Short mmCIF file of C-alpha atoms and ligand atoms in Angstrom, two decimals:
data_model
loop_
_atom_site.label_atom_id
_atom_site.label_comp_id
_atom_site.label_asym_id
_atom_site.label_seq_id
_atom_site.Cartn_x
_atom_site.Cartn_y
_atom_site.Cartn_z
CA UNK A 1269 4.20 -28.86 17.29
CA UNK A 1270 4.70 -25.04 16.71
CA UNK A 1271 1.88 -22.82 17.70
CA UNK A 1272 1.10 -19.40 17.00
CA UNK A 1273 -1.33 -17.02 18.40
CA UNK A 1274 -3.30 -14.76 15.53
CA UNK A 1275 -5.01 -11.78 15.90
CA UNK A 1276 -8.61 -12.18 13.47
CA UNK A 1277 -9.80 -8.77 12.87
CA UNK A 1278 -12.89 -9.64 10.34
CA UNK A 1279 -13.87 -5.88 9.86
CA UNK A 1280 -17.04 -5.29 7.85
CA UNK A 1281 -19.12 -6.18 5.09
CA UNK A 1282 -17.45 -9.44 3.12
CA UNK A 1283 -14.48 -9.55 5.64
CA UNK A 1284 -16.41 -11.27 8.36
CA UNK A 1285 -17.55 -13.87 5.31
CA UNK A 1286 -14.00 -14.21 3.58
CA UNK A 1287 -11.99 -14.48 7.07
CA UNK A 1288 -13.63 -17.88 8.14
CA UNK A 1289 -13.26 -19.67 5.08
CA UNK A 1290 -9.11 -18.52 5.74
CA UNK A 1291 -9.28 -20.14 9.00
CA UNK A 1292 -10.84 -23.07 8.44
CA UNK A 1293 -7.76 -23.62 5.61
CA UNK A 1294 -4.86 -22.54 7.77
CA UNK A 1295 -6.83 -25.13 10.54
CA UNK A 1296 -6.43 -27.99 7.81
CA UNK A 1297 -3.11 -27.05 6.63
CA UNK A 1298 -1.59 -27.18 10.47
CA UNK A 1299 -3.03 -30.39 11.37
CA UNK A 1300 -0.95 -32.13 8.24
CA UNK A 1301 1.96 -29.60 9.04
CA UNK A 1302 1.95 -29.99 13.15
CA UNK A 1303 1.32 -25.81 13.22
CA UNK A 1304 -1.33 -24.81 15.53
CA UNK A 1305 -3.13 -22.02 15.87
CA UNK A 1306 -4.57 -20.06 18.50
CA UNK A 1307 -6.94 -16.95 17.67
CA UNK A 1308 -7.82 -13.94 19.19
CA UNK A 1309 -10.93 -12.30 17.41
CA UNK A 1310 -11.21 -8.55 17.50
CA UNK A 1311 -15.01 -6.56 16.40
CA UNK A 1312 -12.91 -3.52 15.28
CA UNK A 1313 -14.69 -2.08 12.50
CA UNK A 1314 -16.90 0.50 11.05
CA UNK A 1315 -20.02 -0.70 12.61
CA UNK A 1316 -17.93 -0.47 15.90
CA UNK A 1317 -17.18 3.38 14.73
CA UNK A 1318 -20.84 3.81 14.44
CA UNK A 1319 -21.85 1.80 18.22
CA UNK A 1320 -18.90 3.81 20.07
CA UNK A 1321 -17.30 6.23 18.19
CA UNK A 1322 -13.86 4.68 16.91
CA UNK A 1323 -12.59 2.10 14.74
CA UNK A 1324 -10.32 0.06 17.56
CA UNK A 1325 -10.35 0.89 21.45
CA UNK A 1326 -6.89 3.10 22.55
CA UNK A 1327 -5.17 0.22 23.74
CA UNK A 1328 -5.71 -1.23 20.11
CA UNK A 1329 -2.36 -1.44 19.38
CA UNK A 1330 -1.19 -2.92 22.55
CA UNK A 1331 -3.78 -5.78 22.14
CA UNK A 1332 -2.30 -6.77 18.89
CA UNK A 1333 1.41 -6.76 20.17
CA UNK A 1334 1.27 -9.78 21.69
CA UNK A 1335 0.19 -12.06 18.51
CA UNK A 1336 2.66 -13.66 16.05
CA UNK A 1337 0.64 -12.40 13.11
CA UNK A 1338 -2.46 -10.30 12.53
CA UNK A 1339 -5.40 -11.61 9.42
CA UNK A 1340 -8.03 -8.69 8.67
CA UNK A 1341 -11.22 -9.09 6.55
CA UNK A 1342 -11.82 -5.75 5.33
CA UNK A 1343 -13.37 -2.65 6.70
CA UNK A 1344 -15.88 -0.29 5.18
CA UNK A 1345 -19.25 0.16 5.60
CA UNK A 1346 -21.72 2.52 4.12
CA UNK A 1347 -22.36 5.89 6.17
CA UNK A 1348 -18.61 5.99 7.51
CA UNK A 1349 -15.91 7.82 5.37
CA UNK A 1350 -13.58 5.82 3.90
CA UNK A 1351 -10.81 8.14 5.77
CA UNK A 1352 -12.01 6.89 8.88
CA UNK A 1353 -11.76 3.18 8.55
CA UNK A 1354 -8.37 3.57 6.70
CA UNK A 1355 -6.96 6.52 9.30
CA UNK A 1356 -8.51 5.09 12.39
CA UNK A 1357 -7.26 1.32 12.10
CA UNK A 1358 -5.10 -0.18 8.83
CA UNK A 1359 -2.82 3.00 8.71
CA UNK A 1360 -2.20 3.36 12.41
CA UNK A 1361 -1.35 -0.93 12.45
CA UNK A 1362 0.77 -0.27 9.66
CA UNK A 1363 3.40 2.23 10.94
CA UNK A 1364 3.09 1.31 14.61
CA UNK A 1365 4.06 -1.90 13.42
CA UNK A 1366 6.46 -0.65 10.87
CA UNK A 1367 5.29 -2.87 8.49
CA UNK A 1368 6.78 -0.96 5.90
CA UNK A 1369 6.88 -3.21 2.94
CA UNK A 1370 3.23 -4.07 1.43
CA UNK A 1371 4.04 -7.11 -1.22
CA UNK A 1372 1.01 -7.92 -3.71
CA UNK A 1373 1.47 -11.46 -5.91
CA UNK A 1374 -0.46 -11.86 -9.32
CA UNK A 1375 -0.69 -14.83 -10.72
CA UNK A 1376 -2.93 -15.38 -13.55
CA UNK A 1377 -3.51 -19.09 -12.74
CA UNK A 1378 -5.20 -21.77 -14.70
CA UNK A 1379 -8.92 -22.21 -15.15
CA UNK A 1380 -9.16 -18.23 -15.17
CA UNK A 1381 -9.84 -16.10 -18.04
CA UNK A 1382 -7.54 -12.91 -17.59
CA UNK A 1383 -9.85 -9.89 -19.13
CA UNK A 1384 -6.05 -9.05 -20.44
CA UNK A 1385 -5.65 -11.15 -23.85
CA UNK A 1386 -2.21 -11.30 -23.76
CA UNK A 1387 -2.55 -12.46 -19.99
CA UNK A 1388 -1.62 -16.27 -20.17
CA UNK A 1389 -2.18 -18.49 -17.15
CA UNK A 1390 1.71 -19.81 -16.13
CA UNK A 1391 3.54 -16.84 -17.78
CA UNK A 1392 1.79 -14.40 -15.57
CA UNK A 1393 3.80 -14.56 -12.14
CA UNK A 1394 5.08 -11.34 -10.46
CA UNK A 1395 4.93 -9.26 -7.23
CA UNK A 1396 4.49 -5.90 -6.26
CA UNK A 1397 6.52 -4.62 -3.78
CA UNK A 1398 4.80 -1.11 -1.97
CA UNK A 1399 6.07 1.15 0.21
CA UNK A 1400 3.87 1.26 2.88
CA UNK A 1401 4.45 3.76 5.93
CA UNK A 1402 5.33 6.85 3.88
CA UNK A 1403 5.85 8.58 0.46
CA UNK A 1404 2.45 9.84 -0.74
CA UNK A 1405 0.50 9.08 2.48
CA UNK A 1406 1.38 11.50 4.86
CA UNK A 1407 -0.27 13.61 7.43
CA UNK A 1408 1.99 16.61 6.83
CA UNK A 1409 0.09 19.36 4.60
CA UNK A 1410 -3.50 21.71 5.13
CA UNK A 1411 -5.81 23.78 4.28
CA UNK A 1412 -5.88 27.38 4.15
CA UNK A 1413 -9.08 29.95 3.48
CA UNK A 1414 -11.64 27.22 3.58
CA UNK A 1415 -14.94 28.33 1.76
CA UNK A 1416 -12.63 31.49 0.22
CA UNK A 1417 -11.85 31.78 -3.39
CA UNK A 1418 -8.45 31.52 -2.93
CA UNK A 1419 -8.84 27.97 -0.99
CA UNK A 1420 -5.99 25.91 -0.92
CA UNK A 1421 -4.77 22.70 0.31
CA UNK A 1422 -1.12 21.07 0.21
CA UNK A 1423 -0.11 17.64 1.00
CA UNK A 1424 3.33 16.83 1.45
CA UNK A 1425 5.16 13.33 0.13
CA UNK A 1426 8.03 12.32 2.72
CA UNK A 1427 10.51 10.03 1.04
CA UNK A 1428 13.41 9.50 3.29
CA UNK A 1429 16.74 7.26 3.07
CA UNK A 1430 15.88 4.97 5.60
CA UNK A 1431 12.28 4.34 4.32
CA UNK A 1432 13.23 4.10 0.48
CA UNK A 1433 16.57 2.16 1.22
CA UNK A 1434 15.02 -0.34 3.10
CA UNK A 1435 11.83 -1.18 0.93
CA UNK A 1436 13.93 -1.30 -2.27
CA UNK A 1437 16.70 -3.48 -0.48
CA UNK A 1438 13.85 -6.07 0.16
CA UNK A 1439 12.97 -5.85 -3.15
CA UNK A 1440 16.44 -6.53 -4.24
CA UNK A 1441 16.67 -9.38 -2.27
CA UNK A 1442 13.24 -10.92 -3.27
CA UNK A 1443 14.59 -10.64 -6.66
CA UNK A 1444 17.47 -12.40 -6.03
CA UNK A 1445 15.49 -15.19 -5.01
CA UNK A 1446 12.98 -15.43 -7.79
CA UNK A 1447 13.97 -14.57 -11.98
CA UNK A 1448 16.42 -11.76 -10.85
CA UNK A 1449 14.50 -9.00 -12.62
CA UNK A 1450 13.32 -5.64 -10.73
CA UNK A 1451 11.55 -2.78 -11.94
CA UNK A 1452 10.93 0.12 -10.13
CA UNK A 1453 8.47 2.65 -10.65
CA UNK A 1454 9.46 6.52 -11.00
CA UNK A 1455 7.93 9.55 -12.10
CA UNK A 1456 11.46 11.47 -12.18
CA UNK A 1457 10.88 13.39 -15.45
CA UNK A 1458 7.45 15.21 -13.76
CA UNK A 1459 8.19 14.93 -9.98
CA UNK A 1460 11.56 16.58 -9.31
CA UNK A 1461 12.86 16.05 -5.73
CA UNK A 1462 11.49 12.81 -4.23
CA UNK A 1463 11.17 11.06 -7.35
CA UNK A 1464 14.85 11.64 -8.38
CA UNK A 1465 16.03 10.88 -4.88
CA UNK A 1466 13.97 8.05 -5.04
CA UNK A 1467 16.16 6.90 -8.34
CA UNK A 1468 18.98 7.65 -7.05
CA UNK A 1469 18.73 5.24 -3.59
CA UNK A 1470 17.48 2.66 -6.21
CA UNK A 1471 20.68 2.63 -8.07
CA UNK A 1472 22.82 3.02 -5.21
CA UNK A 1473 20.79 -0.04 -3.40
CA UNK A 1474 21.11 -1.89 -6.80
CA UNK A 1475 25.00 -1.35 -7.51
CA UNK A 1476 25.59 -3.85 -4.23
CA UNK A 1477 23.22 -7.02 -6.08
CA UNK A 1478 24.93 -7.62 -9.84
CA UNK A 1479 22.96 -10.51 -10.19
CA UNK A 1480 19.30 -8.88 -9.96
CA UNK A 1481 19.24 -6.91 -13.86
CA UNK A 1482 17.50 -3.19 -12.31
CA UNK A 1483 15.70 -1.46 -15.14
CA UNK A 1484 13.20 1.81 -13.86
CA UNK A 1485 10.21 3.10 -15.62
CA UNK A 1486 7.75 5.74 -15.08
CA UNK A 1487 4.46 5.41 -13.68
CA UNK A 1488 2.61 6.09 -16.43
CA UNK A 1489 4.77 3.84 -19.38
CA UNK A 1490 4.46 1.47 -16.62
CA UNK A 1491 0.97 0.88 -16.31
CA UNK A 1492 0.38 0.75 -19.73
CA UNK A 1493 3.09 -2.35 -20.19
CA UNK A 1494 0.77 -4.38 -17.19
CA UNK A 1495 -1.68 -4.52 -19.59
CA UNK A 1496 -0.01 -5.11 -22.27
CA UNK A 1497 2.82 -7.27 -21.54
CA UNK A 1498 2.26 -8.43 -18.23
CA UNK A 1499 4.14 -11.54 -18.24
CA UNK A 1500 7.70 -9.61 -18.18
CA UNK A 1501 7.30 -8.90 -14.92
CA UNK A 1502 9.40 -10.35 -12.03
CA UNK A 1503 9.52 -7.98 -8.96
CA UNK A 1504 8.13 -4.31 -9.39
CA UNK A 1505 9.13 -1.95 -6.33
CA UNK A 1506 6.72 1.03 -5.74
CA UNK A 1507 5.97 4.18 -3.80
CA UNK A 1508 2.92 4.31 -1.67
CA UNK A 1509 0.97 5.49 -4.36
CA UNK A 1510 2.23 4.31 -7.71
CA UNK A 1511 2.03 0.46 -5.78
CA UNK A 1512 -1.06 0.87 -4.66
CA UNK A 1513 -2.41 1.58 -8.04
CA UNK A 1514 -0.38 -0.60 -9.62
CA UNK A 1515 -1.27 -3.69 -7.04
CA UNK A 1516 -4.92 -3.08 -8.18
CA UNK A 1517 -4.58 -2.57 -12.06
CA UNK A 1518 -2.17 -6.04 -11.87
CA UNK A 1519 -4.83 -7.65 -9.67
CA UNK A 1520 -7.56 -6.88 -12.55
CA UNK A 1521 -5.26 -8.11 -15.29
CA UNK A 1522 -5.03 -11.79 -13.08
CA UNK A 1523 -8.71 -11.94 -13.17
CA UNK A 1524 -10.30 -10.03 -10.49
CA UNK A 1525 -10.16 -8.04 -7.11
CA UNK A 1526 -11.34 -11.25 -5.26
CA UNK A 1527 -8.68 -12.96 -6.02
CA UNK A 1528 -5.59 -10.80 -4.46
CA UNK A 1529 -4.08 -11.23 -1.53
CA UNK A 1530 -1.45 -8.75 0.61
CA UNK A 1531 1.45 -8.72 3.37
CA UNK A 1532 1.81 -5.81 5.36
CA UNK A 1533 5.54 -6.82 6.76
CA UNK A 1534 7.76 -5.91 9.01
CA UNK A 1535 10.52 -8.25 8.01
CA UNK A 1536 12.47 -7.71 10.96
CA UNK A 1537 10.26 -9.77 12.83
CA UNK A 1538 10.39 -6.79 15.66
CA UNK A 1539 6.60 -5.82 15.31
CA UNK A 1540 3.45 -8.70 14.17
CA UNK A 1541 2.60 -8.57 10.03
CA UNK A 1542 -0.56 -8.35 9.04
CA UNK A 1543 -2.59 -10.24 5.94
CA UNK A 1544 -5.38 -8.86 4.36
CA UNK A 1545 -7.24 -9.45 0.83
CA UNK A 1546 -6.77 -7.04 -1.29
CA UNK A 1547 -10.64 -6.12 -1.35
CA UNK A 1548 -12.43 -4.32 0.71
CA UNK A 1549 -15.84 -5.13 2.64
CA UNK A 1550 -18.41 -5.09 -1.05
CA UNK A 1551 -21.27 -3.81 0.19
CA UNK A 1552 -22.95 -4.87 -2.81
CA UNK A 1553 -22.70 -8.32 -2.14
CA UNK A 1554 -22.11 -8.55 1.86
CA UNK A 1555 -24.56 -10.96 3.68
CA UNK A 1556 -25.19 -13.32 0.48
CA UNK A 1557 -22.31 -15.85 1.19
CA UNK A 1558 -21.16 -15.57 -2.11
CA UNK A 1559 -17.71 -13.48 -1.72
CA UNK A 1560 -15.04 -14.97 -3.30
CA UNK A 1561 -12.65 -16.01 -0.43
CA UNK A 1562 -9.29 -16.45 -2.50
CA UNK A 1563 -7.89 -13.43 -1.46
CA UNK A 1564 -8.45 -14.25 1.93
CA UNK A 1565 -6.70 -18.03 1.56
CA UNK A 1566 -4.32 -16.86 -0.36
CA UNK A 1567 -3.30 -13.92 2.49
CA UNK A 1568 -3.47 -17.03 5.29
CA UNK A 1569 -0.93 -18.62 2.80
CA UNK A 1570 1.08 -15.29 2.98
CA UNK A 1571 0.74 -15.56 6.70
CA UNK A 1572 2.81 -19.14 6.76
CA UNK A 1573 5.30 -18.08 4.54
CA UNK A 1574 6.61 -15.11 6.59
CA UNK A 1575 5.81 -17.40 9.92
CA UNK A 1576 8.25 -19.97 8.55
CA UNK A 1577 6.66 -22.42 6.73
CA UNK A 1578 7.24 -22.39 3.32
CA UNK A 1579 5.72 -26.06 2.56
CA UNK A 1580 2.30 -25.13 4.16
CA UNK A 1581 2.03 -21.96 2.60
CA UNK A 1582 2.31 -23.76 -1.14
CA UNK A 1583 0.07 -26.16 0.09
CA UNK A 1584 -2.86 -23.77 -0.07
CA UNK A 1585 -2.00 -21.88 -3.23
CA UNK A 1586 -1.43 -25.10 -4.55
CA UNK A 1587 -4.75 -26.29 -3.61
CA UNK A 1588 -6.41 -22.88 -4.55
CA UNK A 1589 -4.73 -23.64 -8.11
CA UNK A 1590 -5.81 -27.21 -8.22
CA UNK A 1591 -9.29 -25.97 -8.10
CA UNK A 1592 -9.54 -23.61 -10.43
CA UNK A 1593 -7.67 -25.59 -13.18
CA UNK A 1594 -9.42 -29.16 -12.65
CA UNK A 1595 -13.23 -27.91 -11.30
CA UNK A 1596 -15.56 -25.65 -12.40
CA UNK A 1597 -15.82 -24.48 -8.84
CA UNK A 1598 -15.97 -20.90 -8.89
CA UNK A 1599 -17.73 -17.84 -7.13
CA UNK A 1600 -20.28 -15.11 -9.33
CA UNK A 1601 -16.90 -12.84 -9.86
CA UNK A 1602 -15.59 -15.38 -11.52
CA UNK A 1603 -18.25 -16.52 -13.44
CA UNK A 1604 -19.12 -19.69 -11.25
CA UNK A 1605 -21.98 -19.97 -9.13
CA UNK A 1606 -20.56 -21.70 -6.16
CA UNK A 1607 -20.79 -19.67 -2.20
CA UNK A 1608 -18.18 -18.47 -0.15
CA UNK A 1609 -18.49 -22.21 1.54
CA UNK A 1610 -18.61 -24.38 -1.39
CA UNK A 1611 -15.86 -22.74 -2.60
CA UNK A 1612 -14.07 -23.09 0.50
CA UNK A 1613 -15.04 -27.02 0.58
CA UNK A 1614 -13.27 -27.21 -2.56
CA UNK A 1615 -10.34 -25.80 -1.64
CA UNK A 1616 -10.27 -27.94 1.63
CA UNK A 1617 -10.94 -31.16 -0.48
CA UNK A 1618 -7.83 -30.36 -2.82
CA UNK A 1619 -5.45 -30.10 0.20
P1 NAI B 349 -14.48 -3.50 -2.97
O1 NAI B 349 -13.20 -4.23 -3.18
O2 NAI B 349 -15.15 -3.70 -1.66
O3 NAI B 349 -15.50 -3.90 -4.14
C1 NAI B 349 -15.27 -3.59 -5.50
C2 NAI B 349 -16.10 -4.53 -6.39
O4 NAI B 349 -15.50 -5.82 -6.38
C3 NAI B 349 -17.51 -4.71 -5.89
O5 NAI B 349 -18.38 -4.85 -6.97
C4 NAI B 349 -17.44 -6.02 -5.10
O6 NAI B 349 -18.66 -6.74 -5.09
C5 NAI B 349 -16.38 -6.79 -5.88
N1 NAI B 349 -15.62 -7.66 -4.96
C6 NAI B 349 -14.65 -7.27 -4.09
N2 NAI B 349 -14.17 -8.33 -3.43
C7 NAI B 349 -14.86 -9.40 -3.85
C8 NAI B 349 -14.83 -10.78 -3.51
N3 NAI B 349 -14.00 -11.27 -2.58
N4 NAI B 349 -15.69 -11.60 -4.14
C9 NAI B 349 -16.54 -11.14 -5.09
N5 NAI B 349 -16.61 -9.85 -5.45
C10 NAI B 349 -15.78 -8.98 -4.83
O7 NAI B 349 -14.15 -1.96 -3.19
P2 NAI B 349 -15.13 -0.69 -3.03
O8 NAI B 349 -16.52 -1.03 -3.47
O9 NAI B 349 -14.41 0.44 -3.66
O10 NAI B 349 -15.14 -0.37 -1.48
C11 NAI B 349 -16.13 -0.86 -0.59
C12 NAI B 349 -15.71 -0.50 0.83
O11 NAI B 349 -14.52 -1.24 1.16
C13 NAI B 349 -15.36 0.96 1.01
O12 NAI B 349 -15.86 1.37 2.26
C14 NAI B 349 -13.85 0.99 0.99
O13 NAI B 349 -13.32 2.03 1.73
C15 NAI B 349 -13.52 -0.33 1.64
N6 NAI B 349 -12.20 -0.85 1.28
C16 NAI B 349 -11.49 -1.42 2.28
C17 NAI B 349 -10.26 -1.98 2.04
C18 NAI B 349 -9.56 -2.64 3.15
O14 NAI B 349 -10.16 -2.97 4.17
N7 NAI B 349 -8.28 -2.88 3.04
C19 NAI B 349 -9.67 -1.97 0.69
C20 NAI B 349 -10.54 -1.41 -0.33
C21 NAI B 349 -11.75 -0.84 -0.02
MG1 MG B 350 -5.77 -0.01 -2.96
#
């Protein structure tokens, strides 16, 4: 029996509805796999913002060490800037963590009508890989002559050898284990230093795996072909930016933004990963019980896989893809009318 502590950090809004239904799966899928789980649930969230004045307490960080793995809801909540959920608790987890490579799977599975035409269930089957500590996202920039006319702000984009190097050369590798096809995602012709440098590492990264074909696009040519051929994608490797646009365009084009799950990894296995849906907290729809909780199965799924156990993991997207091409079981997003728990019951019958 292997056991592994896990941080729950539910979050907000649909996050503290999703994040059950992803425990109650990884609890099945250990009992047939001898993987046990122990949990440590944290309240950090917006609400908490709003009771005390920040997102996690200052010895956040340290709290979270000590798990094997970390699986967040969402966080959001109406009244609280979205700079404060993302600056105050994902970002900080991120790069303490050095979780540097965010990877994004889209499947358009069976059972689901892709609002793509072209979009067939099977032939759809790719990943985004996102860099996830720098790039776009940085603190370095300002304001000047707030409230002047001649206002300004600059933001800086900090690409540097190590960062770039290391997301493209798991990339590379990922590749090499799946169809052997990468793209990566430029903007060289409009962007001239970090986008050319960030060409140039992905050649010289991609001169030491023969076997993986490298092809590079830009941004914009790029998310045009998701839509319209989405299926010749194997492994896409991003910026900050361009991936996290491009994980949420793919995520539409496999049906919907309940449906996607995400890694934040440190591969090195020196710092915990976290999981996460790709959604955040809906306030539209929080407190019904009828958030689709794929995204957060899915992520739990994500979780095993990294944890070492491959089997388990495709256990539960197996299960997830049992259900949606033999039942009509299927939450409001997806045109169904089931809850977040009958879903779930589904998905726990099929495994
Ligand atoms: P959202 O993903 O929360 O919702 C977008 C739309 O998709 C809404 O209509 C929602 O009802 C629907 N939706 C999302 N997930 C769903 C699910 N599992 N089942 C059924 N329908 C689902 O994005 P939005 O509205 O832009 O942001 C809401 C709040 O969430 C904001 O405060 C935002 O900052 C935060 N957010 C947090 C993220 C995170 O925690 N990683 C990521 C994205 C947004
Ligand atoms: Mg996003």
């Amino acid at each position: 029996m292997t056991t592994h502590n896990v941080a729950l950090i539910p979050g907000d809004g649909i996050g503290t509805e999703v994040l059950p239904a992803a425990r109650l799966v990884l609890d099945a899928v250990g009992r047939r796999h001898r993987i046990a789980f122990t949990y440590t649930q944290f309240d950090w969230s917006c609400e908490r913002y709003l009771r005390v004045g920040s997102m996690m307490p200052d010895d956040g960080l340290d709290r979270l060490r000590e798990h094997d793995a970390i699986l967040l809801g969402a966080v959001g909540y109406p009244g609280v800037p979205d700079h404060v959920s993302l600056w105050g608790l994902l970002i900080p987890i991120r790069r303490a963590f050095q979780q540097y490579v965010n990877l994004r799977p889209i499947r358009v599975f069976e059972g689901l009508t892709s609002p793509v035409r072209g979009a067939v269930a099977g032939d759809v089957d790719f990943v985004v890989v996102r860099e996830n500590t720098e790039g776009e996202y940085s603190e370095i920039g300002g304001r000047t002559n707030r409230g002047l006319p001649d206002e300004m702000a600059v933001q800086q984009a900090v690409f540097t050898r190590t960062g770039v190097t290391r997301v493209v050369d798991f990339a590379l590798a990922l590749a090499e284990r799946r169809r052997g096809h990468l793209t990566s995602a430029t903007k060289s012709n409009g962007i001239v230093h970090t986008m050319p440098f960030w060409d140039e590492l992905v050649a010289e990264r991609a001169a030491g795996h023969p076997d993986v074909v490298c092809v590079q696009e830009h941004i914009d040519a790029l998310a045009a072909k998701f839509v319209l051929d989405p299926a010749r994608f194997d492994v896409v490797v991003a910026s900050n930016l361009f991936g996290d646009i491009l994980s949420d365009l793919a995520a539409a084009v496999a049906g919907g933004i309940g449906i996607a799950p995400s890694a934040n990894l440190n591969p090195e296995g020196d710092h915990p990963s976290m999981f996460e849906p790709v959604h955040g907290s809906a306030p539209d729809i929080a407190g019904q019980g009828v958030a689709n909780p794929i995204g957060a199965i899915w992520s739990a799924a994500m979780m095993l896989d990294h944890l070492g156990h491959p089997e388990a993991a495709a256990d539960i997207t197996d299960a997830i893809a049992r259900v949606l091409a033999t039942s009509t079981v299927r939450t409001r997003d997806l045109g169904g009318s089931a809850s977040t728990t009958e879903f779930t019951s589904a998905v726990l019958s099929a495994l």
